[in-house]
mmCIF file of C-alpha atoms in Angstrom:
data_model
loop_
_atom_site.group_PDB
_atom_site.id
_atom_site.type_symbol
_atom_site.label_atom_id
_atom_site.label_comp_id
_atom_site.label_asym_id
_atom_site.label_seq_id
_atom_site.Cartn_x
_atom_site.Cartn_y
_atom_site.Cartn_z
ATOM 1 C CA UNK A 53 -134.398 -8.773 143.498
ATOM 2 C CA UNK A 54 -131.608 -8.450 145.944
ATOM 3 C CA UNK A 55 -129.033 -11.045 146.298
ATOM 4 C CA UNK A 56 -128.258 -11.973 149.852
ATOM 5 C CA UNK A 57 -124.743 -11.044 150.812
ATOM 6 C CA UNK A 58 -122.928 -14.166 151.734
ATOM 7 C CA UNK A 59 -119.681 -12.746 152.683
ATOM 8 C CA UNK A 60 -118.289 -13.519 149.334
ATOM 9 C CA UNK A 61 -116.330 -10.980 147.500
ATOM 10 C CA UNK A 62 -118.898 -9.895 145.012
ATOM 11 C CA UNK A 63 -116.851 -7.059 143.695
ATOM 12 C CA UNK A 64 -115.930 -7.726 140.128
ATOM 13 C CA UNK A 65 -112.226 -7.520 139.696
ATOM 14 C CA UNK A 66 -110.901 -5.934 136.564
ATOM 15 C CA UNK A 67 -109.895 -8.544 134.125
ATOM 16 C CA UNK A 68 -106.247 -9.118 133.489
ATOM 17 C CA UNK A 69 -105.026 -7.076 130.620
ATOM 18 C CA UNK A 70 -107.459 -4.213 131.215
ATOM 19 C CA UNK A 71 -105.488 -1.944 133.499
ATOM 20 C CA UNK A 72 -106.997 1.170 134.878
ATOM 21 C CA UNK A 73 -110.506 -0.138 135.129
ATOM 22 C CA UNK A 74 -111.692 0.734 131.624
ATOM 23 C CA UNK A 75 -114.680 -1.239 130.612
ATOM 24 C CA UNK A 76 -114.762 -2.698 127.197
ATOM 25 C CA UNK A 77 -116.702 -0.580 124.852
ATOM 26 C CA UNK A 78 -116.575 0.373 121.248
ATOM 27 C CA UNK A 79 -115.796 4.001 122.047
ATOM 28 C CA UNK A 80 -112.054 4.312 121.964
ATOM 29 C CA UNK A 81 -110.850 7.553 123.412
ATOM 30 C CA UNK A 82 -114.350 8.903 123.762
ATOM 31 C CA UNK A 83 -114.813 9.967 120.150
ATOM 32 C CA UNK A 84 -118.024 9.045 118.490
ATOM 33 C CA UNK A 85 -118.233 8.540 114.800
ATOM 34 C CA UNK A 86 -120.429 11.346 113.628
ATOM 35 C CA UNK A 87 -121.167 11.209 109.946
ATOM 36 C CA UNK A 88 -119.821 14.133 107.993
ATOM 37 C CA UNK A 89 -117.773 15.395 110.947
ATOM 38 C CA UNK A 90 -114.453 15.342 109.179
ATOM 39 C CA UNK A 91 -115.576 14.193 105.834
ATOM 40 C CA UNK A 92 -114.785 16.417 102.911
ATOM 41 C CA UNK A 93 -117.460 19.013 102.206
ATOM 42 C CA UNK A 94 -118.349 17.433 98.894
ATOM 43 C CA UNK A 95 -119.388 14.171 100.560
ATOM 44 C CA UNK A 96 -121.116 15.431 103.657
ATOM 45 C CA UNK A 97 -123.378 17.892 101.936
ATOM 46 C CA UNK A 98 -124.153 15.952 98.817
ATOM 47 C CA UNK A 99 -127.843 16.569 99.018
ATOM 48 C CA UNK A 100 -127.603 20.328 99.406
ATOM 49 C CA UNK A 101 -125.518 21.217 96.411
ATOM 50 C CA UNK A 102 -127.424 23.994 94.700
ATOM 51 C CA UNK A 103 -126.754 25.702 91.422
ATOM 52 C CA UNK A 104 -124.581 28.339 93.109
ATOM 53 C CA UNK A 105 -121.541 27.961 95.325
ATOM 54 C CA UNK A 106 -121.726 27.237 99.059
ATOM 55 C CA UNK A 107 -120.129 29.416 101.717
ATOM 56 C CA UNK A 108 -117.344 27.106 102.803
ATOM 57 C CA UNK A 109 -114.562 28.706 100.877
ATOM 58 C CA UNK A 110 -112.369 31.724 101.548
ATOM 59 C CA UNK A 111 -112.837 34.208 98.755
ATOM 60 C CA UNK A 112 -110.620 37.131 97.779
ATOM 61 C CA UNK A 113 -112.757 40.274 97.613
ATOM 62 C CA UNK A 114 -112.655 44.014 97.379
ATOM 63 C CA UNK A 115 -114.070 46.278 100.061
ATOM 64 C CA UNK A 116 -116.613 47.564 97.552
ATOM 65 C CA UNK A 117 -117.871 44.024 96.956
ATOM 66 C CA UNK A 118 -118.230 43.417 100.689
ATOM 67 C CA UNK A 119 -120.112 46.663 101.178
ATOM 68 C CA UNK A 120 -122.520 46.004 98.333
ATOM 69 C CA UNK A 121 -123.061 42.311 99.019
ATOM 70 C CA UNK A 122 -126.698 41.382 99.429
ATOM 71 C CA UNK A 123 -127.645 39.818 102.724
ATOM 72 C CA UNK A 124 -130.098 37.065 103.622
ATOM 73 C CA UNK A 125 -130.118 36.328 107.375
ATOM 74 C CA UNK A 126 -126.509 35.640 108.213
ATOM 75 C CA UNK A 127 -125.276 34.886 104.723
ATOM 76 C CA UNK A 128 -123.950 37.320 102.136
ATOM 77 C CA UNK A 129 -123.792 37.198 98.384
ATOM 78 C CA UNK A 130 -121.693 39.113 95.891
ATOM 79 C CA UNK A 131 -123.454 38.622 92.590
ATOM 80 C CA UNK A 132 -123.694 34.845 92.272
ATOM 81 C CA UNK A 133 -121.041 34.108 94.833
ATOM 82 C CA UNK A 134 -121.745 33.261 98.483
ATOM 83 C CA UNK A 135 -119.202 34.962 100.689
ATOM 84 C CA UNK A 136 -118.559 34.285 104.323
ATOM 85 C CA UNK A 137 -114.817 33.942 104.805
ATOM 86 C CA UNK A 138 -112.974 36.533 102.754
ATOM 87 C CA UNK A 139 -109.559 38.003 102.179
ATOM 88 C CA UNK A 140 -108.896 41.648 101.403
ATOM 89 C CA UNK A 141 -105.613 43.431 100.763
ATOM 90 C CA UNK A 142 -105.294 47.084 101.656
ATOM 91 C CA UNK A 143 -103.425 49.717 103.576
ATOM 92 C CA UNK A 144 -104.135 50.519 107.225
ATOM 93 C CA UNK A 145 -105.493 54.048 107.584
ATOM 94 C CA UNK A 146 -106.121 54.072 111.311
ATOM 95 C CA UNK A 147 -105.859 51.854 114.356
ATOM 96 C CA UNK A 148 -107.781 51.749 117.609
ATOM 97 C CA UNK A 149 -106.664 49.417 120.325
ATOM 98 C CA UNK A 150 -108.827 48.445 123.264
ATOM 99 C CA UNK A 151 -108.411 45.814 125.978
ATOM 100 C CA UNK A 152 -110.050 43.061 124.011
ATOM 101 C CA UNK A 153 -109.559 43.953 120.386
ATOM 102 C CA UNK A 154 -107.747 45.988 117.784
ATOM 103 C CA UNK A 155 -109.801 47.864 115.212
ATOM 104 C CA UNK A 156 -108.233 48.818 111.927
ATOM 105 C CA UNK A 157 -109.586 50.751 108.992
ATOM 106 C CA UNK A 158 -108.244 49.071 105.866
ATOM 107 C CA UNK A 159 -108.339 50.865 102.508
ATOM 108 C CA UNK A 160 -108.044 48.944 99.239
ATOM 109 C CA UNK A 161 -108.945 51.947 97.021
ATOM 110 C CA UNK A 162 -112.326 50.523 95.948
ATOM 111 C CA UNK A 163 -114.267 52.613 98.447
ATOM 112 C CA UNK A 164 -114.132 54.000 101.957
ATOM 113 C CA UNK A 165 -111.816 52.108 104.311
ATOM 114 C CA UNK A 166 -113.331 48.950 105.793
ATOM 115 C CA UNK A 167 -113.624 48.296 109.519
ATOM 116 C CA UNK A 168 -111.579 45.290 110.504
ATOM 117 C CA UNK A 169 -111.769 43.932 114.018
ATOM 118 C CA UNK A 170 -109.167 41.574 115.401
ATOM 119 C CA UNK A 171 -109.743 39.965 118.793
ATOM 120 C CA UNK A 172 -106.832 40.124 121.132
ATOM 121 C CA UNK A 173 -105.705 37.265 123.333
ATOM 122 C CA UNK A 174 -105.608 38.994 126.728
ATOM 123 C CA UNK A 175 -103.331 36.292 128.106
ATOM 124 C CA UNK A 176 -100.705 37.006 125.500
ATOM 125 C CA UNK A 177 -98.155 39.526 126.784
ATOM 126 C CA UNK A 178 -96.627 40.161 123.408
ATOM 127 C CA UNK A 179 -99.841 41.629 122.002
ATOM 128 C CA UNK A 180 -98.763 45.277 122.263
ATOM 129 C CA UNK A 181 -95.995 44.831 119.765
ATOM 130 C CA UNK A 182 -98.333 43.472 117.133
ATOM 131 C CA UNK A 183 -100.493 46.562 116.531
ATOM 132 C CA UNK A 184 -99.648 47.520 112.968
ATOM 133 C CA UNK A 185 -99.122 51.215 112.222
ATOM 134 C CA UNK A 186 -101.096 53.207 109.645
ATOM 135 C CA UNK A 187 -99.479 53.049 106.219
ATOM 136 C CA UNK A 188 -98.847 49.306 106.494
ATOM 137 C CA UNK A 189 -100.131 47.161 103.649
ATOM 138 C CA UNK A 190 -101.865 44.079 105.040
ATOM 139 C CA UNK A 191 -103.716 40.983 103.986
ATOM 140 C CA UNK A 192 -106.803 40.486 106.118
ATOM 141 C CA UNK A 193 -108.468 37.084 106.381
ATOM 142 C CA UNK A 194 -111.740 36.876 108.246
ATOM 143 C CA UNK A 195 -115.504 36.733 108.206
ATOM 144 C CA UNK A 196 -117.856 39.346 106.839
ATOM 145 C CA UNK A 197 -120.272 40.581 109.452
ATOM 146 C CA UNK A 198 -123.153 43.014 109.490
ATOM 147 C CA UNK A 199 -124.317 44.611 112.717
ATOM 148 C CA UNK A 200 -127.085 47.222 112.689
ATOM 149 C CA UNK A 201 -126.510 47.736 108.992
ATOM 150 C CA UNK A 202 -122.836 48.355 109.540
ATOM 151 C CA UNK A 203 -120.497 46.020 107.698
ATOM 152 C CA UNK A 204 -117.160 44.906 109.043
ATOM 153 C CA UNK A 205 -114.715 42.069 108.856
ATOM 154 C CA UNK A 206 -113.874 40.056 111.942
ATOM 155 C CA UNK A 207 -110.344 38.969 111.180
ATOM 156 C CA UNK A 208 -108.568 35.837 112.263
ATOM 157 C CA UNK A 209 -105.427 37.034 110.531
ATOM 158 C CA UNK A 210 -104.029 40.482 109.772
ATOM 159 C CA UNK A 211 -100.658 39.934 108.137
ATOM 160 C CA UNK A 212 -98.384 42.761 106.973
ATOM 161 C CA UNK A 213 -97.250 42.304 103.378
ATOM 162 C CA UNK A 214 -93.570 41.709 102.849
ATOM 163 C CA UNK A 215 -93.882 41.269 99.103
ATOM 164 C CA UNK A 216 -95.820 44.152 97.549
ATOM 165 C CA UNK A 217 -96.531 42.020 94.515
ATOM 166 C CA UNK A 218 -99.262 40.469 96.682
ATOM 167 C CA UNK A 219 -101.239 43.625 95.929
ATOM 168 C CA UNK A 220 -101.078 42.731 92.252
ATOM 169 C CA UNK A 221 -101.828 39.069 92.829
ATOM 170 C CA UNK A 222 -104.818 39.874 95.030
ATOM 171 C CA UNK A 223 -106.308 42.094 92.306
ATOM 172 C CA UNK A 224 -105.997 39.227 89.852
ATOM 173 C CA UNK A 225 -107.266 36.646 92.343
ATOM 174 C CA UNK A 226 -110.390 38.694 93.039
ATOM 175 C CA UNK A 227 -111.315 38.823 89.370
ATOM 176 C CA UNK A 228 -110.435 35.167 88.826
ATOM 177 C CA UNK A 229 -112.340 33.888 91.849
ATOM 178 C CA UNK A 230 -115.515 35.857 91.196
ATOM 179 C CA UNK A 231 -115.437 34.985 87.541
ATOM 180 C CA UNK A 232 -114.865 31.289 88.182
ATOM 181 C CA UNK A 233 -117.513 31.057 90.899
ATOM 182 C CA UNK A 234 -120.209 32.920 89.025
ATOM 183 C CA UNK A 235 -122.984 31.060 87.218
ATOM 184 C CA UNK A 236 -121.304 28.923 84.626
ATOM 185 C CA UNK A 237 -121.861 30.068 81.068
ATOM 186 C CA UNK A 238 -122.920 27.789 78.208
ATOM 187 C CA UNK A 239 -120.086 25.690 76.906
ATOM 188 C CA UNK A 240 -120.103 27.435 73.555
ATOM 189 C CA UNK A 241 -118.168 30.281 75.098
ATOM 190 C CA UNK A 242 -117.964 32.615 72.140
ATOM 191 C CA UNK A 243 -120.681 35.207 72.143
ATOM 192 C CA UNK A 244 -121.754 34.224 75.639
ATOM 193 C CA UNK A 245 -119.786 37.136 77.044
ATOM 194 C CA UNK A 246 -120.557 38.350 80.534
ATOM 195 C CA UNK A 247 -124.278 37.802 80.627
ATOM 196 C CA UNK A 248 -124.238 37.226 84.370
ATOM 197 C CA UNK A 249 -123.249 40.833 84.932
ATOM 198 C CA UNK A 250 -125.832 43.504 85.527
ATOM 199 C CA UNK A 251 -123.400 46.343 84.915
ATOM 200 C CA UNK A 252 -123.085 47.717 81.427
ATOM 201 C CA UNK A 253 -119.666 47.118 79.978
ATOM 202 C CA UNK A 254 -118.037 49.006 77.184
ATOM 203 C CA UNK A 255 -116.776 45.728 75.716
ATOM 204 C CA UNK A 256 -119.602 43.416 74.684
ATOM 205 C CA UNK A 257 -117.819 40.057 74.478
ATOM 206 C CA UNK A 258 -114.719 38.446 75.831
ATOM 207 C CA UNK A 259 -113.154 38.429 72.390
ATOM 208 C CA UNK A 260 -113.174 42.200 72.233
ATOM 209 C CA UNK A 261 -110.091 42.786 74.391
ATOM 210 C CA UNK A 262 -108.157 45.057 72.143
ATOM 211 C CA UNK A 263 -105.072 46.688 73.440
ATOM 212 C CA UNK A 264 -103.732 43.435 74.899
ATOM 213 C CA UNK A 265 -100.037 43.757 75.395
ATOM 214 C CA UNK A 266 -97.728 41.075 76.528
ATOM 215 C CA UNK A 267 -99.077 38.334 78.640
ATOM 216 C CA UNK A 268 -102.762 39.068 78.652
ATOM 217 C CA UNK A 269 -103.798 37.789 75.230
ATOM 218 C CA UNK A 270 -104.749 34.410 76.639
ATOM 219 C CA UNK A 271 -108.220 35.473 77.722
ATOM 220 C CA UNK A 272 -109.610 35.129 74.204
ATOM 221 C CA UNK A 273 -109.611 31.370 74.294
ATOM 222 C CA UNK A 274 -111.160 30.843 77.683
ATOM 223 C CA UNK A 275 -114.673 30.107 78.774
ATOM 224 C CA UNK A 276 -115.742 31.182 82.203
ATOM 225 C CA UNK A 277 -114.357 28.224 84.120
ATOM 226 C CA UNK A 278 -110.776 28.923 83.051
ATOM 227 C CA UNK A 279 -110.538 25.901 80.731
ATOM 228 C CA UNK A 280 -109.954 25.997 77.009
ATOM 229 C CA UNK A 281 -112.583 24.750 74.580
ATOM 230 C CA UNK A 282 -110.800 21.408 74.110
ATOM 231 C CA UNK A 283 -110.374 20.862 77.817
ATOM 232 C CA UNK A 284 -114.019 21.665 78.387
ATOM 233 C CA UNK A 285 -115.170 19.186 75.757
ATOM 234 C CA UNK A 286 -113.043 16.422 77.257
ATOM 235 C CA UNK A 287 -114.203 17.275 80.769
ATOM 236 C CA UNK A 288 -117.833 17.269 79.666
ATOM 237 C CA UNK A 289 -117.537 13.799 78.208
ATOM 238 C CA UNK A 290 -115.755 12.429 81.252
ATOM 239 C CA UNK A 291 -118.400 13.984 83.525
ATOM 240 C CA UNK A 292 -121.244 12.421 81.605
ATOM 241 C CA UNK A 293 -119.938 8.884 81.949
ATOM 242 C CA UNK A 294 -122.009 6.939 84.471
ATOM 243 C CA UNK A 295 -119.782 3.890 84.745
ATOM 244 C CA UNK A 296 -117.796 3.301 87.916
ATOM 245 C CA UNK A 297 -114.540 2.667 86.068
ATOM 246 C CA UNK A 298 -114.922 5.889 84.161
ATOM 247 C CA UNK A 299 -114.313 6.545 80.490
ATOM 248 C CA UNK A 300 -111.265 5.439 78.569
ATOM 249 C CA UNK A 301 -109.001 7.549 76.358
ATOM 250 C CA UNK A 302 -109.952 5.350 73.423
ATOM 251 C CA UNK A 303 -113.621 6.065 74.052
ATOM 252 C CA UNK A 304 -112.861 9.782 74.219
ATOM 253 C CA UNK A 305 -111.086 9.556 70.866
ATOM 254 C CA UNK A 306 -114.108 7.778 69.358
ATOM 255 C CA UNK A 307 -116.475 10.497 70.546
ATOM 256 C CA UNK A 308 -114.176 13.425 69.734
ATOM 257 C CA UNK A 309 -113.290 12.528 66.190
ATOM 258 C CA UNK A 310 -111.819 15.929 65.405
ATOM 259 C CA UNK A 311 -109.340 15.884 68.289
ATOM 260 C CA UNK A 312 -106.121 13.954 67.980
ATOM 261 C CA UNK A 313 -105.096 11.456 70.643
ATOM 262 C CA UNK A 314 -102.193 13.727 71.565
ATOM 263 C CA UNK A 315 -104.466 16.686 72.190
ATOM 264 C CA UNK A 316 -106.871 14.522 74.173
ATOM 265 C CA UNK A 317 -104.032 13.183 76.300
ATOM 266 C CA UNK A 318 -102.761 16.727 76.887
ATOM 267 C CA UNK A 319 -106.207 17.831 78.010
ATOM 268 C CA UNK A 320 -106.557 14.797 80.269
ATOM 269 C CA UNK A 321 -103.179 15.465 81.864
ATOM 270 C CA UNK A 322 -104.086 19.109 82.513
ATOM 271 C CA UNK A 323 -107.510 18.263 83.939
ATOM 272 C CA UNK A 324 -105.956 15.611 86.152
ATOM 273 C CA UNK A 325 -103.293 17.986 87.475
ATOM 274 C CA UNK A 326 -105.944 20.588 88.244
ATOM 275 C CA UNK A 327 -108.016 18.042 90.118
ATOM 276 C CA UNK A 328 -111.028 17.921 87.804
ATOM 277 C CA UNK A 329 -110.577 14.211 87.007
ATOM 278 C CA UNK A 330 -108.783 11.190 88.401
ATOM 279 C CA UNK A 331 -107.649 7.871 86.967
ATOM 280 C CA UNK A 332 -109.482 4.718 88.004
ATOM 281 C CA UNK A 333 -108.619 1.157 86.965
ATOM 282 C CA UNK A 334 -105.585 2.246 84.949
ATOM 283 C CA UNK A 335 -103.901 5.275 83.418
ATOM 284 C CA UNK A 336 -106.343 5.216 80.520
ATOM 285 C CA UNK A 337 -109.596 5.444 82.451
ATOM 286 C CA UNK A 338 -110.805 8.624 84.103
ATOM 287 C CA UNK A 339 -113.714 9.865 86.165
ATOM 288 C CA UNK A 340 -114.701 13.387 87.042
ATOM 289 C CA UNK A 341 -114.300 14.624 90.602
ATOM 290 C CA UNK A 342 -117.565 16.532 90.195
ATOM 291 C CA UNK A 343 -119.857 13.820 88.882
ATOM 292 C CA UNK A 344 -123.441 14.037 90.055
ATOM 293 C CA UNK A 345 -123.971 10.536 91.324
ATOM 294 C CA UNK B 142 -109.488 66.724 100.721
ATOM 295 C CA UNK B 143 -109.853 64.103 103.431
ATOM 296 C CA UNK B 144 -113.153 63.025 101.944
ATOM 297 C CA UNK B 145 -111.234 61.812 98.897
ATOM 298 C CA UNK B 146 -109.920 58.956 101.027
ATOM 299 C CA UNK B 147 -113.461 57.940 101.922
ATOM 300 C CA UNK B 148 -114.488 57.463 98.332
ATOM 301 C CA UNK B 149 -113.286 55.036 95.709
ATOM 302 C CA UNK B 150 -109.900 55.730 94.168
ATOM 303 C CA UNK B 151 -109.612 53.739 90.948
ATOM 304 C CA UNK B 152 -106.179 52.360 90.255
ATOM 305 C CA UNK B 153 -104.960 53.852 87.010
ATOM 306 C CA UNK B 154 -101.918 54.340 84.834
ATOM 307 C CA UNK B 155 -100.933 57.278 82.598
ATOM 308 C CA UNK B 156 -103.162 56.324 79.685
ATOM 309 C CA UNK B 157 -106.207 56.426 81.960
ATOM 310 C CA UNK B 158 -105.432 59.850 83.458
ATOM 311 C CA UNK B 159 -107.520 61.767 80.945
ATOM 312 C CA UNK B 160 -110.602 59.668 81.755
ATOM 313 C CA UNK B 161 -110.369 60.513 85.438
ATOM 314 C CA UNK B 162 -110.007 64.277 85.435
ATOM 315 C CA UNK B 163 -111.607 65.756 88.527
ATOM 316 C CA UNK B 164 -111.720 62.344 90.208
ATOM 317 C CA UNK B 165 -109.778 60.783 93.013
ATOM 318 C CA UNK B 166 -107.372 58.106 91.816
ATOM 319 C CA UNK B 167 -104.663 55.775 93.037
ATOM 320 C CA UNK B 168 -101.486 55.861 90.949
ATOM 321 C CA UNK B 169 -98.645 53.431 91.500
ATOM 322 C CA UNK B 170 -95.380 54.202 89.750
ATOM 323 C CA UNK B 171 -91.623 54.539 89.962
ATOM 324 C CA UNK B 172 -90.252 57.872 91.194
ATOM 325 C CA UNK B 173 -88.285 59.514 88.422
ATOM 326 C CA UNK B 174 -87.217 63.087 89.068
ATOM 327 C CA UNK B 175 -87.878 65.083 92.204
ATOM 328 C CA UNK B 176 -88.031 68.863 91.763
ATOM 329 C CA UNK B 177 -85.525 70.782 93.920
ATOM 330 C CA UNK B 178 -88.367 72.434 95.824
ATOM 331 C CA UNK B 179 -89.573 68.998 96.849
ATOM 332 C CA UNK B 180 -93.145 69.977 96.009
ATOM 333 C CA UNK B 181 -93.427 68.108 92.762
ATOM 334 C CA UNK B 182 -91.984 64.951 91.214
ATOM 335 C CA UNK B 183 -92.500 62.736 88.208
ATOM 336 C CA UNK B 184 -93.494 59.074 88.270
ATOM 337 C CA UNK B 185 -93.441 56.487 85.522
ATOM 338 C CA UNK B 186 -95.977 53.670 85.180
ATOM 339 C CA UNK B 187 -95.582 50.079 84.018
ATOM 340 C CA UNK B 188 -95.828 51.167 80.386
ATOM 341 C CA UNK B 189 -92.968 53.613 80.754
ATOM 342 C CA UNK B 190 -95.142 56.722 80.503
ATOM 343 C CA UNK B 191 -94.695 59.559 82.958
ATOM 344 C CA UNK B 192 -97.016 61.677 85.034
ATOM 345 C CA UNK B 193 -96.450 64.679 87.286
ATOM 346 C CA UNK B 194 -97.359 64.614 90.954
ATOM 347 C CA UNK B 195 -97.805 67.722 93.078
ATOM 348 C CA UNK B 196 -97.682 67.857 96.855
ATOM 349 C CA UNK B 197 -99.208 70.323 99.302
ATOM 350 C CA UNK B 198 -96.146 70.243 101.524
ATOM 351 C CA UNK B 199 -92.579 69.776 100.347
ATOM 352 C CA UNK B 200 -91.164 66.291 100.727
ATOM 353 C CA UNK B 201 -89.517 65.638 104.055
ATOM 354 C CA UNK B 202 -87.779 62.461 103.011
ATOM 355 C CA UNK B 203 -85.728 61.079 100.165
ATOM 356 C CA UNK B 204 -88.246 59.662 97.755
ATOM 357 C CA UNK B 205 -87.223 56.841 95.469
ATOM 358 C CA UNK B 206 -88.450 53.472 94.264
ATOM 359 C CA UNK B 207 -92.108 52.604 93.928
ATOM 360 C CA UNK B 208 -94.671 54.983 95.345
ATOM 361 C CA UNK B 209 -98.446 54.783 95.616
ATOM 362 C CA UNK B 210 -100.018 58.238 95.245
ATOM 363 C CA UNK B 211 -103.630 58.994 96.083
ATOM 364 C CA UNK B 212 -104.937 62.279 94.806
ATOM 365 C CA UNK B 213 -107.097 64.148 92.343
ATOM 366 C CA UNK B 214 -106.379 64.465 88.643
ATOM 367 C CA UNK B 215 -106.306 68.076 87.501
ATOM 368 C CA UNK B 216 -107.459 69.225 84.073
ATOM 369 C CA UNK B 217 -103.824 69.251 82.999
ATOM 370 C CA UNK B 218 -103.382 65.600 83.973
ATOM 371 C CA UNK B 219 -101.357 66.411 87.078
ATOM 372 C CA UNK B 220 -102.069 64.469 90.233
ATOM 373 C CA UNK B 221 -102.498 66.700 93.290
ATOM 374 C CA UNK B 222 -101.630 64.461 96.204
ATOM 375 C CA UNK B 223 -103.816 63.777 99.193
ATOM 376 C CA UNK B 224 -101.486 61.134 100.556
ATOM 377 C CA UNK B 225 -98.719 58.884 99.344
ATOM 378 C CA UNK B 226 -97.235 55.613 100.508
ATOM 379 C CA UNK B 227 -93.885 54.126 99.615
ATOM 380 C CA UNK B 228 -94.180 50.455 98.623
ATOM 381 C CA UNK B 229 -91.272 49.053 100.522
ATOM 382 C CA UNK B 230 -88.924 46.771 98.656
ATOM 383 C CA UNK B 231 -86.506 46.372 101.553
ATOM 384 C CA UNK B 232 -87.304 42.692 101.986
ATOM 385 C CA UNK B 233 -85.350 42.189 98.816
ATOM 386 C CA UNK B 234 -88.395 41.453 96.704
ATOM 387 C CA UNK B 235 -88.712 44.012 93.901
ATOM 388 C CA UNK B 236 -92.167 45.218 92.924
ATOM 389 C CA UNK B 237 -93.027 44.172 89.387
ATOM 390 C CA UNK B 238 -94.496 47.358 87.928
ATOM 391 C CA UNK B 239 -95.077 45.845 84.494
ATOM 392 C CA UNK B 240 -97.107 43.013 86.025
ATOM 393 C CA UNK B 241 -99.070 45.536 88.070
ATOM 394 C CA UNK B 242 -99.844 47.310 84.806
ATOM 395 C CA UNK B 243 -101.197 44.074 83.341
ATOM 396 C CA UNK B 244 -103.352 43.601 86.437
ATOM 397 C CA UNK B 245 -104.673 47.152 85.985
ATOM 398 C CA UNK B 246 -105.895 46.217 82.548
ATOM 399 C CA UNK B 247 -107.583 43.108 83.932
ATOM 400 C CA UNK B 248 -109.486 44.950 86.636
ATOM 401 C CA UNK B 249 -110.609 47.617 84.197
ATOM 402 C CA UNK B 250 -111.711 44.967 81.728
ATOM 403 C CA UNK B 251 -113.797 43.216 84.367
ATOM 404 C CA UNK B 252 -115.433 45.980 86.425
ATOM 405 C CA UNK B 253 -118.212 43.615 87.443
ATOM 406 C CA UNK B 254 -115.671 41.509 89.306
ATOM 407 C CA UNK B 255 -113.556 44.400 90.624
ATOM 408 C CA UNK B 256 -115.960 47.284 91.233
ATOM 409 C CA UNK B 257 -114.679 50.708 92.165
ATOM 410 C CA UNK B 258 -118.123 51.815 93.209
ATOM 411 C CA UNK B 259 -120.251 50.631 96.090
ATOM 412 C CA UNK B 260 -123.479 49.501 94.466
ATOM 413 C CA UNK B 261 -126.723 49.640 96.400
ATOM 414 C CA UNK B 262 -127.048 46.373 98.283
ATOM 415 C CA UNK B 263 -129.993 44.162 97.331
#
């Protein structure tokens, strides 16, 4: 149906207050609200949480672990742990620079040196000065890739170490991360040992660490998630509480008759600092950050 | 000996030397005494024990501080060097050798989480 033109100004003027001709819409700035876009991983993928870990973490690894990781399509697994983004610490054995990338061979002593590829920004003039010489200890952060059965790491960061103690800390972080992310053991801890491991060990259980000197004796008390027996018991109870306001310290004391209020409060403070639990209606009520609801 | 670099080189200290005879290893320690010929020197580990390191070529530089030696352990417990690397402490941050020794014990206690072999991939 066409309206006859009557010489009137039928052009709709922009309304006062809306400069620039923007029409009113609910899309401010052009962003749409996509669910799970910037939500934390725990919320957006609630339905997919399987028994093992998901590949959205950056995991410290050794070259030997990366080379022996099993592969399913594009995803890799070291034992029970999904690995995608990894960090390795090693010494550069050789470098090969081309127009678009720098290839390093990084040796962390656990096997043959690993191929590490770092893409070069061709626009960046200062790139030549950043090729690191062989003999440099570096921390590589990147993604594990496999191409025609050849494994490599595509790095988004190759940083020379200034503090050589990072070598030591990486060794410890590798063990800690893989231990913590492996299938959780039964809460009883003692006697459970390392049943998730397929490799024969000379020491059968965790308690058998003789020869501990100095600061390493603490392993005897720990279950696989790094928490002591008391902390685990408290965490278990808090996790199992279905109520929205969580469980109170008094309730915990009722259920854990053998533990004193002081010990319970200590455990609660530790768990809260580590991020396993949070307080709800007041300082006496807590819920677990991992609850399955 | 170049193939030694392409295999695994377990990190060890003096007490583990005897278990790695004939194998390639990685030994981190503090340089103690350098022989006048420059072809051999002693290193101490985080437990204070010493080992002897032999080189194919005499040293061309002043060696001191913390060194990382990669080589093969002879039947006499001497490390014949393939290559060595000085762990620089010139940023003013000293390397904690005792802590490194503790970490060595951890990685040897948990070989399933810090393997020095490449297992066949599944």
